[in-house]
Every structure is written in C-alpha cells, then in structure tokens.
mmCIF file with all atom_site columns, C-alpha atoms in Angstrom:
data_model
loop_
_atom_site.group_PDB
_atom_site.id
_atom_site.type_symbol
_atom_site.label_atom_id
_atom_site.label_alt_id
_atom_site.label_comp_id
_atom_site.label_asym_id
_atom_site.label_entity_id
_atom_site.label_seq_id
_atom_site.pdbx_PDB_ins_code
_atom_site.Cartn_x
_atom_site.Cartn_y
_atom_site.Cartn_z
_atom_site.occupancy
_atom_site.B_iso_or_equiv
_atom_site.pdbx_formal_charge
_atom_site.auth_seq_id
_atom_site.auth_comp_id
_atom_site.auth_asym_id
_atom_site.auth_atom_id
_atom_site.pdbx_PDB_model_num
ATOM 1   C CA . UNK T 1 1   ? 118.683 98.214  115.428 1.00 50.00 ? 1   UNK T CA 1
ATOM 2   C CA . UNK T 1 2   ? 120.213 100.616 113.668 1.00 54.00 ? 2   UNK T CA 1
ATOM 3   C CA . UNK T 1 3   ? 122.012 103.124 116.134 1.00 55.00 ? 3   UNK T CA 1
ATOM 4   C CA . UNK T 1 4   ? 119.580 106.055 116.061 1.00 59.00 ? 4   UNK T CA 1
ATOM 5   C CA . UNK T 1 5   ? 119.555 108.892 118.778 1.00 69.00 ? 5   UNK T CA 1
ATOM 6   C CA . UNK T 1 6   ? 116.319 108.992 121.081 1.00 75.00 ? 6   UNK T CA 1
ATOM 7   C CA . UNK T 1 7   ? 113.571 111.436 119.553 1.00 73.00 ? 7   UNK T CA 1
ATOM 8   C CA . UNK T 1 8   ? 112.832 112.862 123.062 1.00 74.00 ? 8   UNK T CA 1
ATOM 9   C CA . UNK T 1 9   ? 116.217 113.254 125.287 1.00 74.00 ? 9   UNK T CA 1
ATOM 10  C CA . UNK T 1 10  ? 114.065 113.541 128.150 1.00 78.00 ? 10  UNK T CA 1
ATOM 11  C CA . UNK T 1 11  ? 110.080 112.596 128.825 1.00 85.00 ? 11  UNK T CA 1
ATOM 12  C CA . UNK T 1 12  ? 107.892 115.443 128.518 1.00 88.00 ? 12  UNK T CA 1
ATOM 13  C CA . UNK T 1 13  ? 105.978 116.144 131.501 1.00 90.00 ? 13  UNK T CA 1
ATOM 14  C CA . UNK T 1 14  ? 103.418 118.530 131.876 1.00 88.00 ? 14  UNK T CA 1
ATOM 15  C CA . UNK T 1 15  ? 100.403 118.988 134.418 1.00 85.00 ? 15  UNK T CA 1
ATOM 16  C CA . UNK T 1 16  ? 98.123  117.762 131.292 1.00 80.00 ? 16  UNK T CA 1
ATOM 17  C CA . UNK T 1 17  ? 100.187 115.085 129.651 1.00 91.00 ? 17  UNK T CA 1
ATOM 18  C CA . UNK T 1 18  ? 103.385 112.884 129.626 1.00 93.00 ? 18  UNK T CA 1
ATOM 19  C CA . UNK T 1 19  ? 105.437 111.773 126.822 1.00 94.00 ? 19  UNK T CA 1
ATOM 20  C CA . UNK T 1 20  ? 107.894 109.243 126.562 1.00 94.00 ? 20  UNK T CA 1
ATOM 21  C CA . UNK T 1 21  ? 109.659 107.227 123.821 1.00 93.00 ? 21  UNK T CA 1
ATOM 22  C CA . UNK T 1 22  ? 109.353 103.518 124.277 1.00 91.00 ? 22  UNK T CA 1
ATOM 23  C CA . UNK T 1 23  ? 112.628 102.399 122.735 1.00 84.00 ? 23  UNK T CA 1
ATOM 24  C CA . UNK T 1 24  ? 113.599 100.019 121.253 1.00 85.00 ? 24  UNK T CA 1
ATOM 25  C CA . UNK T 1 25  ? 110.697 97.984  120.282 1.00 90.00 ? 25  UNK T CA 1
ATOM 26  C CA . UNK T 1 26  ? 110.485 95.304  117.672 1.00 93.00 ? 26  UNK T CA 1
ATOM 27  C CA . UNK T 1 27  ? 107.650 96.704  114.867 1.00 95.00 ? 27  UNK T CA 1
ATOM 28  C CA . UNK T 1 28  ? 106.990 93.966  112.125 1.00 96.00 ? 28  UNK T CA 1
ATOM 29  C CA . UNK T 1 29  ? 104.249 94.939  109.101 1.00 97.00 ? 29  UNK T CA 1
ATOM 30  C CA . UNK T 1 30  ? 102.422 92.065  107.873 1.00 97.00 ? 30  UNK T CA 1
ATOM 31  C CA . UNK T 1 31  ? 100.598 91.885  104.925 1.00 97.00 ? 31  UNK T CA 1
ATOM 32  C CA . UNK T 1 32  ? 98.507  89.007  103.411 1.00 96.00 ? 32  UNK T CA 1
ATOM 33  C CA . UNK T 1 33  ? 94.631  87.822  102.478 1.00 93.00 ? 33  UNK T CA 1
ATOM 34  C CA . UNK T 1 34  ? 95.003  84.073  102.289 1.00 92.00 ? 34  UNK T CA 1
ATOM 35  C CA . UNK T 1 35  ? 93.399  81.626  104.886 1.00 93.00 ? 35  UNK T CA 1
ATOM 36  C CA . UNK T 1 36  ? 96.682  79.926  105.504 1.00 95.00 ? 36  UNK T CA 1
ATOM 37  C CA . UNK T 1 37  ? 98.040  83.292  105.940 1.00 96.00 ? 37  UNK T CA 1
ATOM 38  C CA . UNK T 1 38  ? 96.134  84.448  108.569 1.00 94.00 ? 38  UNK T CA 1
ATOM 39  C CA . UNK T 1 39  ? 96.174  80.218  110.156 1.00 94.00 ? 39  UNK T CA 1
ATOM 40  C CA . UNK T 1 40  ? 100.204 80.589  109.704 1.00 94.00 ? 40  UNK T CA 1
ATOM 41  C CA . UNK T 1 41  ? 100.458 83.776  111.475 1.00 95.00 ? 41  UNK T CA 1
ATOM 42  C CA . UNK T 1 42  ? 97.999  82.694  114.216 1.00 93.00 ? 42  UNK T CA 1
ATOM 43  C CA . UNK T 1 43  ? 100.136 79.383  115.011 1.00 94.00 ? 43  UNK T CA 1
ATOM 44  C CA . UNK T 1 44  ? 103.483 81.136  114.999 1.00 93.00 ? 44  UNK T CA 1
ATOM 45  C CA . UNK T 1 45  ? 102.389 84.222  116.830 1.00 94.00 ? 45  UNK T CA 1
ATOM 46  C CA . UNK T 1 46  ? 99.808  82.424  119.475 1.00 93.00 ? 46  UNK T CA 1
ATOM 47  C CA . UNK T 1 47  ? 97.086  84.796  118.707 1.00 94.00 ? 47  UNK T CA 1
ATOM 48  C CA . UNK T 1 48  ? 94.584  85.911  116.380 1.00 94.00 ? 48  UNK T CA 1
ATOM 49  C CA . UNK T 1 49  ? 95.014  88.769  114.226 1.00 95.00 ? 49  UNK T CA 1
ATOM 50  C CA . UNK T 1 50  ? 92.300  91.259  114.339 1.00 96.00 ? 50  UNK T CA 1
ATOM 51  C CA . UNK T 1 51  ? 90.098  91.207  111.600 1.00 94.00 ? 51  UNK T CA 1
ATOM 52  C CA . UNK T 1 52  ? 87.634  94.150  112.411 1.00 96.00 ? 52  UNK T CA 1
ATOM 53  C CA . UNK T 1 53  ? 88.486  97.715  111.525 1.00 95.00 ? 53  UNK T CA 1
ATOM 54  C CA . UNK T 1 54  ? 90.341  99.965  113.670 1.00 95.00 ? 54  UNK T CA 1
ATOM 55  C CA . UNK T 1 55  ? 91.263  96.922  116.525 1.00 97.00 ? 55  UNK T CA 1
ATOM 56  C CA . UNK T 1 56  ? 93.901  95.319  117.960 1.00 97.00 ? 56  UNK T CA 1
ATOM 57  C CA . UNK T 1 57  ? 94.692  91.979  119.862 1.00 96.00 ? 57  UNK T CA 1
ATOM 58  C CA . UNK T 1 58  ? 97.057  91.526  122.468 1.00 94.00 ? 58  UNK T CA 1
ATOM 59  C CA . UNK T 1 59  ? 98.972  88.630  124.470 1.00 92.00 ? 59  UNK T CA 1
ATOM 60  C CA . UNK T 1 60  ? 101.625 88.570  127.081 1.00 91.00 ? 60  UNK T CA 1
ATOM 61  C CA . UNK T 1 61  ? 104.735 89.633  124.428 1.00 93.00 ? 61  UNK T CA 1
ATOM 62  C CA . UNK T 1 62  ? 102.860 91.212  121.170 1.00 96.00 ? 62  UNK T CA 1
ATOM 63  C CA . UNK T 1 63  ? 100.325 93.532  120.304 1.00 96.00 ? 63  UNK T CA 1
ATOM 64  C CA . UNK T 1 64  ? 98.745  93.244  116.804 1.00 97.00 ? 64  UNK T CA 1
ATOM 65  C CA . UNK T 1 65  ? 97.177  96.421  115.366 1.00 98.00 ? 65  UNK T CA 1
ATOM 66  C CA . UNK T 1 66  ? 94.694  96.165  112.129 1.00 97.00 ? 66  UNK T CA 1
ATOM 67  C CA . UNK T 1 67  ? 95.629  98.566  109.794 1.00 97.00 ? 67  UNK T CA 1
ATOM 68  C CA . UNK T 1 68  ? 93.460  97.402  106.806 1.00 96.00 ? 68  UNK T CA 1
ATOM 69  C CA . UNK T 1 69  ? 92.099  94.581  105.699 1.00 96.00 ? 69  UNK T CA 1
ATOM 70  C CA . UNK T 1 70  ? 95.063  92.483  104.639 1.00 96.00 ? 70  UNK T CA 1
ATOM 71  C CA . UNK T 1 71  ? 97.546  94.355  106.740 1.00 97.00 ? 71  UNK T CA 1
ATOM 72  C CA . UNK T 1 72  ? 98.613  94.790  110.533 1.00 98.00 ? 72  UNK T CA 1
ATOM 73  C CA . UNK T 1 73  ? 101.457 96.022  112.658 1.00 98.00 ? 73  UNK T CA 1
ATOM 74  C CA . UNK T 1 74  ? 103.021 93.511  115.280 1.00 97.00 ? 74  UNK T CA 1
ATOM 75  C CA . UNK T 1 75  ? 104.374 94.984  118.124 1.00 96.00 ? 75  UNK T CA 1
ATOM 76  C CA . UNK T 1 76  ? 106.321 93.338  120.541 1.00 93.00 ? 76  UNK T CA 1
ATOM 77  C CA . UNK T 1 77  ? 105.163 94.536  124.368 1.00 92.00 ? 77  UNK T CA 1
ATOM 78  C CA . UNK T 1 78  ? 108.738 94.152  125.654 1.00 88.00 ? 78  UNK T CA 1
ATOM 79  C CA . UNK T 1 79  ? 111.990 96.204  125.031 1.00 86.00 ? 79  UNK T CA 1
ATOM 80  C CA . UNK T 1 80  ? 114.535 94.470  122.273 1.00 81.00 ? 80  UNK T CA 1
ATOM 81  C CA . UNK T 1 81  ? 118.264 94.603  122.867 1.00 73.00 ? 81  UNK T CA 1
ATOM 82  C CA . UNK T 1 82  ? 119.886 97.564  121.466 1.00 71.00 ? 82  UNK T CA 1
ATOM 83  C CA . UNK T 1 83  ? 123.069 95.304  120.656 1.00 67.00 ? 83  UNK T CA 1
ATOM 84  C CA . UNK T 1 84  ? 121.741 93.668  117.644 1.00 66.00 ? 84  UNK T CA 1
ATOM 85  C CA . UNK T 1 85  ? 119.875 94.231  114.408 1.00 66.00 ? 85  UNK T CA 1
ATOM 86  C CA . UNK T 1 86  ? 118.354 90.711  114.567 1.00 73.00 ? 86  UNK T CA 1
ATOM 87  C CA . UNK T 1 87  ? 114.998 89.718  115.694 1.00 84.00 ? 87  UNK T CA 1
ATOM 88  C CA . UNK T 1 88  ? 114.026 85.845  116.266 1.00 90.00 ? 88  UNK T CA 1
ATOM 89  C CA . UNK T 1 89  ? 110.233 87.008  115.374 1.00 92.00 ? 89  UNK T CA 1
ATOM 90  C CA . UNK T 1 90  ? 111.147 88.792  112.118 1.00 94.00 ? 90  UNK T CA 1
ATOM 91  C CA . UNK T 1 91  ? 113.235 85.764  111.305 1.00 95.00 ? 91  UNK T CA 1
ATOM 92  C CA . UNK T 1 92  ? 110.125 83.203  112.051 1.00 95.00 ? 92  UNK T CA 1
ATOM 93  C CA . UNK T 1 93  ? 107.662 85.278  110.388 1.00 95.00 ? 93  UNK T CA 1
ATOM 94  C CA . UNK T 1 94  ? 109.870 85.468  107.361 1.00 96.00 ? 94  UNK T CA 1
ATOM 95  C CA . UNK T 1 95  ? 110.698 82.117  106.935 1.00 95.00 ? 95  UNK T CA 1
ATOM 96  C CA . UNK T 1 96  ? 106.848 80.850  107.384 1.00 95.00 ? 96  UNK T CA 1
ATOM 97  C CA . UNK T 1 97  ? 105.135 83.732  105.337 1.00 95.00 ? 97  UNK T CA 1
ATOM 98  C CA . UNK T 1 98  ? 107.299 85.386  102.951 1.00 94.00 ? 98  UNK T CA 1
ATOM 99  C CA . UNK T 1 99  ? 109.471 82.668  101.789 1.00 95.00 ? 99  UNK T CA 1
ATOM 100 C CA . UNK T 1 100 ? 106.522 80.254  101.456 1.00 94.00 ? 100 UNK T CA 1
ATOM 101 C CA . UNK T 1 101 ? 104.615 83.239  99.201  1.00 94.00 ? 101 UNK T CA 1
ATOM 102 C CA . UNK T 1 102 ? 101.660 83.494  101.620 1.00 96.00 ? 102 UNK T CA 1
ATOM 103 C CA . UNK T 1 103 ? 102.012 87.194  102.394 1.00 96.00 ? 103 UNK T CA 1
ATOM 104 C CA . UNK T 1 104 ? 104.407 89.778  103.126 1.00 97.00 ? 104 UNK T CA 1
ATOM 105 C CA . UNK T 1 105 ? 106.582 90.321  106.404 1.00 97.00 ? 105 UNK T CA 1
ATOM 106 C CA . UNK T 1 106 ? 108.527 93.621  106.374 1.00 96.00 ? 106 UNK T CA 1
ATOM 107 C CA . UNK T 1 107 ? 110.938 94.949  109.687 1.00 94.00 ? 107 UNK T CA 1
ATOM 108 C CA . UNK T 1 108 ? 109.663 98.603  110.569 1.00 94.00 ? 108 UNK T CA 1
ATOM 109 C CA . UNK T 1 109 ? 111.552 98.925  113.805 1.00 91.00 ? 109 UNK T CA 1
ATOM 110 C CA . UNK T 1 110 ? 113.667 101.702 112.747 1.00 88.00 ? 110 UNK T CA 1
ATOM 111 C CA . UNK T 1 111 ? 111.119 103.317 110.437 1.00 92.00 ? 111 UNK T CA 1
ATOM 112 C CA . UNK T 1 112 ? 108.354 103.822 113.272 1.00 94.00 ? 112 UNK T CA 1
ATOM 113 C CA . UNK T 1 113 ? 109.089 105.747 116.586 1.00 94.00 ? 113 UNK T CA 1
ATOM 114 C CA . UNK T 1 114 ? 106.748 104.651 119.323 1.00 95.00 ? 114 UNK T CA 1
ATOM 115 C CA . UNK T 1 115 ? 105.391 107.725 121.865 1.00 96.00 ? 115 UNK T CA 1
ATOM 116 C CA . UNK T 1 116 ? 103.734 106.551 125.049 1.00 96.00 ? 116 UNK T CA 1
ATOM 117 C CA . UNK T 1 117 ? 101.172 109.308 125.811 1.00 96.00 ? 117 UNK T CA 1
ATOM 118 C CA . UNK T 1 118 ? 99.508  109.666 129.360 1.00 95.00 ? 118 UNK T CA 1
ATOM 119 C CA . UNK T 1 119 ? 97.511  112.296 130.733 1.00 93.00 ? 119 UNK T CA 1
ATOM 120 C CA . UNK T 1 120 ? 93.541  113.609 131.252 1.00 90.00 ? 120 UNK T CA 1
ATOM 121 C CA . UNK T 1 121 ? 93.922  115.853 128.363 1.00 89.00 ? 121 UNK T CA 1
ATOM 122 C CA . UNK T 1 122 ? 95.485  113.464 125.805 1.00 93.00 ? 122 UNK T CA 1
ATOM 123 C CA . UNK T 1 123 ? 92.598  113.893 123.683 1.00 93.00 ? 123 UNK T CA 1
ATOM 124 C CA . UNK T 1 124 ? 91.990  117.513 123.845 1.00 93.00 ? 124 UNK T CA 1
ATOM 125 C CA . UNK T 1 125 ? 95.521  117.827 122.389 1.00 91.00 ? 125 UNK T CA 1
ATOM 126 C CA . UNK T 1 126 ? 94.514  115.397 119.641 1.00 92.00 ? 126 UNK T CA 1
ATOM 127 C CA . UNK T 1 127 ? 91.546  117.513 118.701 1.00 91.00 ? 127 UNK T CA 1
ATOM 128 C CA . UNK T 1 128 ? 93.361  120.479 118.180 1.00 91.00 ? 128 UNK T CA 1
ATOM 129 C CA . UNK T 1 129 ? 95.494  118.825 115.868 1.00 93.00 ? 129 UNK T CA 1
ATOM 130 C CA . UNK T 1 130 ? 93.288  115.924 114.187 1.00 95.00 ? 130 UNK T CA 1
ATOM 131 C CA . UNK T 1 131 ? 89.885  115.873 112.348 1.00 94.00 ? 131 UNK T CA 1
ATOM 132 C CA . UNK T 1 132 ? 89.247  112.445 113.645 1.00 95.00 ? 132 UNK T CA 1
ATOM 133 C CA . UNK T 1 133 ? 86.572  112.097 116.082 1.00 93.00 ? 133 UNK T CA 1
ATOM 134 C CA . UNK T 1 134 ? 87.973  110.512 119.294 1.00 93.00 ? 134 UNK T CA 1
ATOM 135 C CA . UNK T 1 135 ? 84.297  110.370 121.334 1.00 92.00 ? 135 UNK T CA 1
ATOM 136 C CA . UNK T 1 136 ? 84.191  106.561 120.498 1.00 92.00 ? 136 UNK T CA 1
ATOM 137 C CA . UNK T 1 137 ? 87.937  105.668 120.457 1.00 94.00 ? 137 UNK T CA 1
ATOM 138 C CA . UNK T 1 138 ? 88.348  106.705 123.860 1.00 91.00 ? 138 UNK T CA 1
ATOM 139 C CA . UNK T 1 139 ? 85.862  104.561 125.159 1.00 93.00 ? 139 UNK T CA 1
ATOM 140 C CA . UNK T 1 140 ? 87.090  101.516 123.706 1.00 94.00 ? 140 UNK T CA 1
ATOM 141 C CA . UNK T 1 141 ? 90.324  100.093 125.082 1.00 94.00 ? 141 UNK T CA 1
ATOM 142 C CA . UNK T 1 142 ? 92.402  98.391  122.161 1.00 95.00 ? 142 UNK T CA 1
ATOM 143 C CA . UNK T 1 143 ? 91.067  100.484 119.667 1.00 96.00 ? 143 UNK T CA 1
ATOM 144 C CA . UNK T 1 144 ? 93.164  101.748 116.693 1.00 97.00 ? 144 UNK T CA 1
ATOM 145 C CA . UNK T 1 145 ? 93.202  104.378 114.254 1.00 96.00 ? 145 UNK T CA 1
ATOM 146 C CA . UNK T 1 146 ? 95.371  105.980 111.211 1.00 97.00 ? 146 UNK T CA 1
ATOM 147 C CA . UNK T 1 147 ? 95.105  109.668 111.260 1.00 96.00 ? 147 UNK T CA 1
ATOM 148 C CA . UNK T 1 148 ? 96.719  113.057 110.702 1.00 97.00 ? 148 UNK T CA 1
ATOM 149 C CA . UNK T 1 149 ? 98.058  114.650 113.794 1.00 96.00 ? 149 UNK T CA 1
ATOM 150 C CA . UNK T 1 150 ? 99.095  118.445 112.763 1.00 95.00 ? 150 UNK T CA 1
ATOM 151 C CA . UNK T 1 151 ? 99.546  117.264 109.475 1.00 95.00 ? 151 UNK T CA 1
ATOM 152 C CA . UNK T 1 152 ? 101.509 114.297 110.073 1.00 96.00 ? 152 UNK T CA 1
ATOM 153 C CA . UNK T 1 153 ? 100.677 110.674 109.774 1.00 97.00 ? 153 UNK T CA 1
ATOM 154 C CA . UNK T 1 154 ? 100.050 108.755 112.726 1.00 98.00 ? 154 UNK T CA 1
ATOM 155 C CA . UNK T 1 155 ? 99.284  105.560 114.039 1.00 98.00 ? 155 UNK T CA 1
ATOM 156 C CA . UNK T 1 156 ? 96.939  105.495 117.483 1.00 97.00 ? 156 UNK T CA 1
ATOM 157 C CA . UNK T 1 157 ? 96.586  102.620 119.768 1.00 97.00 ? 157 UNK T CA 1
ATOM 158 C CA . UNK T 1 158 ? 94.310  103.101 122.685 1.00 96.00 ? 158 UNK T CA 1
ATOM 159 C CA . UNK T 1 159 ? 96.143  100.952 125.357 1.00 94.00 ? 159 UNK T CA 1
ATOM 160 C CA . UNK T 1 160 ? 94.523  101.828 128.466 1.00 92.00 ? 160 UNK T CA 1
ATOM 161 C CA . UNK T 1 161 ? 92.584  104.966 129.892 1.00 90.00 ? 161 UNK T CA 1
ATOM 162 C CA . UNK T 1 162 ? 94.110  108.132 128.783 1.00 91.00 ? 162 UNK T CA 1
ATOM 163 C CA . UNK T 1 163 ? 97.213  106.079 127.865 1.00 95.00 ? 163 UNK T CA 1
ATOM 164 C CA . UNK T 1 164 ? 97.906  106.003 124.082 1.00 96.00 ? 164 UNK T CA 1
ATOM 165 C CA . UNK T 1 165 ? 100.887 104.308 121.935 1.00 97.00 ? 165 UNK T CA 1
ATOM 166 C CA . UNK T 1 166 ? 101.424 106.837 119.033 1.00 97.00 ? 166 UNK T CA 1
ATOM 167 C CA . UNK T 1 167 ? 103.238 105.445 115.937 1.00 97.00 ? 167 UNK T CA 1
ATOM 168 C CA . UNK T 1 168 ? 105.073 108.172 113.721 1.00 97.00 ? 168 UNK T CA 1
ATOM 169 C CA . UNK T 1 169 ? 107.577 107.954 111.249 1.00 95.00 ? 169 UNK T CA 1
ATOM 170 C CA . UNK T 1 170 ? 110.987 108.706 112.369 1.00 92.00 ? 170 UNK T CA 1
ATOM 171 C CA . UNK T 1 171 ? 111.470 111.616 110.449 1.00 92.00 ? 171 UNK T CA 1
ATOM 172 C CA . UNK T 1 172 ? 108.288 113.770 111.671 1.00 94.00 ? 172 UNK T CA 1
ATOM 173 C CA . UNK T 1 173 ? 108.984 112.393 115.562 1.00 93.00 ? 173 UNK T CA 1
ATOM 174 C CA . UNK T 1 174 ? 110.998 115.213 116.562 1.00 91.00 ? 174 UNK T CA 1
ATOM 175 C CA . UNK T 1 175 ? 108.643 118.006 115.030 1.00 93.00 ? 175 UNK T CA 1
ATOM 176 C CA . UNK T 1 176 ? 105.524 116.350 116.362 1.00 94.00 ? 176 UNK T CA 1
ATOM 177 C CA . UNK T 1 177 ? 106.951 115.976 119.615 1.00 92.00 ? 177 UNK T CA 1
ATOM 178 C CA . UNK T 1 178 ? 107.515 119.556 119.872 1.00 92.00 ? 178 UNK T CA 1
ATOM 179 C CA . UNK T 1 179 ? 104.187 120.216 118.624 1.00 94.00 ? 179 UNK T CA 1
ATOM 180 C CA . UNK T 1 180 ? 102.749 118.096 121.149 1.00 93.00 ? 180 UNK T CA 1
ATOM 181 C CA . UNK T 1 181 ? 104.565 119.851 124.439 1.00 91.00 ? 181 UNK T CA 1
ATOM 182 C CA . UNK T 1 182 ? 103.867 123.088 122.865 1.00 92.00 ? 182 UNK T CA 1
ATOM 183 C CA . UNK T 1 183 ? 100.045 122.181 122.526 1.00 90.00 ? 183 UNK T CA 1
ATOM 184 C CA . UNK T 1 184 ? 100.006 120.653 125.934 1.00 88.00 ? 184 UNK T CA 1
ATOM 185 C CA . UNK T 1 185 ? 101.374 123.359 127.800 1.00 87.00 ? 185 UNK T CA 1
ATOM 186 C CA . UNK T 1 186 ? 98.542  125.764 126.541 1.00 85.00 ? 186 UNK T CA 1
ATOM 187 C CA . UNK T 1 187 ? 96.115  123.882 128.093 1.00 77.00 ? 187 UNK T CA 1
#
C-alpha cells in the first residue's frame, strides 16, 4: 500500500447518513474472456465470478463485482496490512492469469477509495446527484452499478439494507465526500 492520507479524517455521522472510509482494502481488476480464464480464476479464488450484469458474488474473504462482460473488480472483505505493498492475492492471480496470457490482472488498491455509506436516506442522496434509477437496485442485495454521482464516476455495491460500498477514484474522493456530507445535512 502506498502511504496515502485518509480521505475522511473522521466518520461523517448525521441523522440521515453515515460515511466512513474502509482502508486499506485490496482491490484487483480482472479482465478476460476465455473459458480457461474463468476456470482458473474460480479455482484460485474459490468462487465463481458473476456473469450477469450488475451483480456480485461473495465468499468469506472476497467480493467479486461485475463491471462488464469481461471485467470484474475483486475486493478483499478484510483489511490489509498498512506495512506492505505486496498482496498474496494479486501475486497468485498475476502468476496464474497474466503470465499465462489468459487475461489481465491489475492492482487498483491505491487508485480507488472505498467508502461505506449507511442510512435510511442514502438513496435520496444518490437520487439528488445521479441519473440512475435506484428503485430496483435498493431491493436486491449484492446488486452493483457504475454511474455518475455529482459528476463523478463511481461504482456502487449494495451490501445490505441501507448499507452500500461506494468506490471512487482517489482524486475525486474528498470532493465527493464533501458533497455527500452537504447533501445529507439538507435532508
């Protein structure tokens, strides 16, 4: 892990929403199409990648988010050590996927900030800044989407009722957190 400062110094807590950064968490982008790619990833991760659009799969240690027909983001469900830039998961996938030309494995841990948003009004905040219709999304645990929130590209993962993981590029994270805090204070 690179030594980045946290985007949120303290957890944002309001009546309508709470926001906290989940850090450090391993995030890996996978790309591939071949059957051998899917088989190899399944064996290495001990889980099946989601193949239906806007869905995810979870195991005890990992979550796989569908991004496109040949792209997924793998997220660790556990915090990583802040003392190292090495990831055993990344090394294992890189050696079995990239080195064998089955697909691409890219460590995006430092590129994306993971925020956990909780609250009854979280979808009202999203509706204020996103063109996406959240009616079906909020009913399906494990659903995912890539959308725009206040002009910022984000990936959303419906973790549980009124609990979401939001992934945003590090350079936009502070701005987006300020907007969410401001929007939440107006509800």
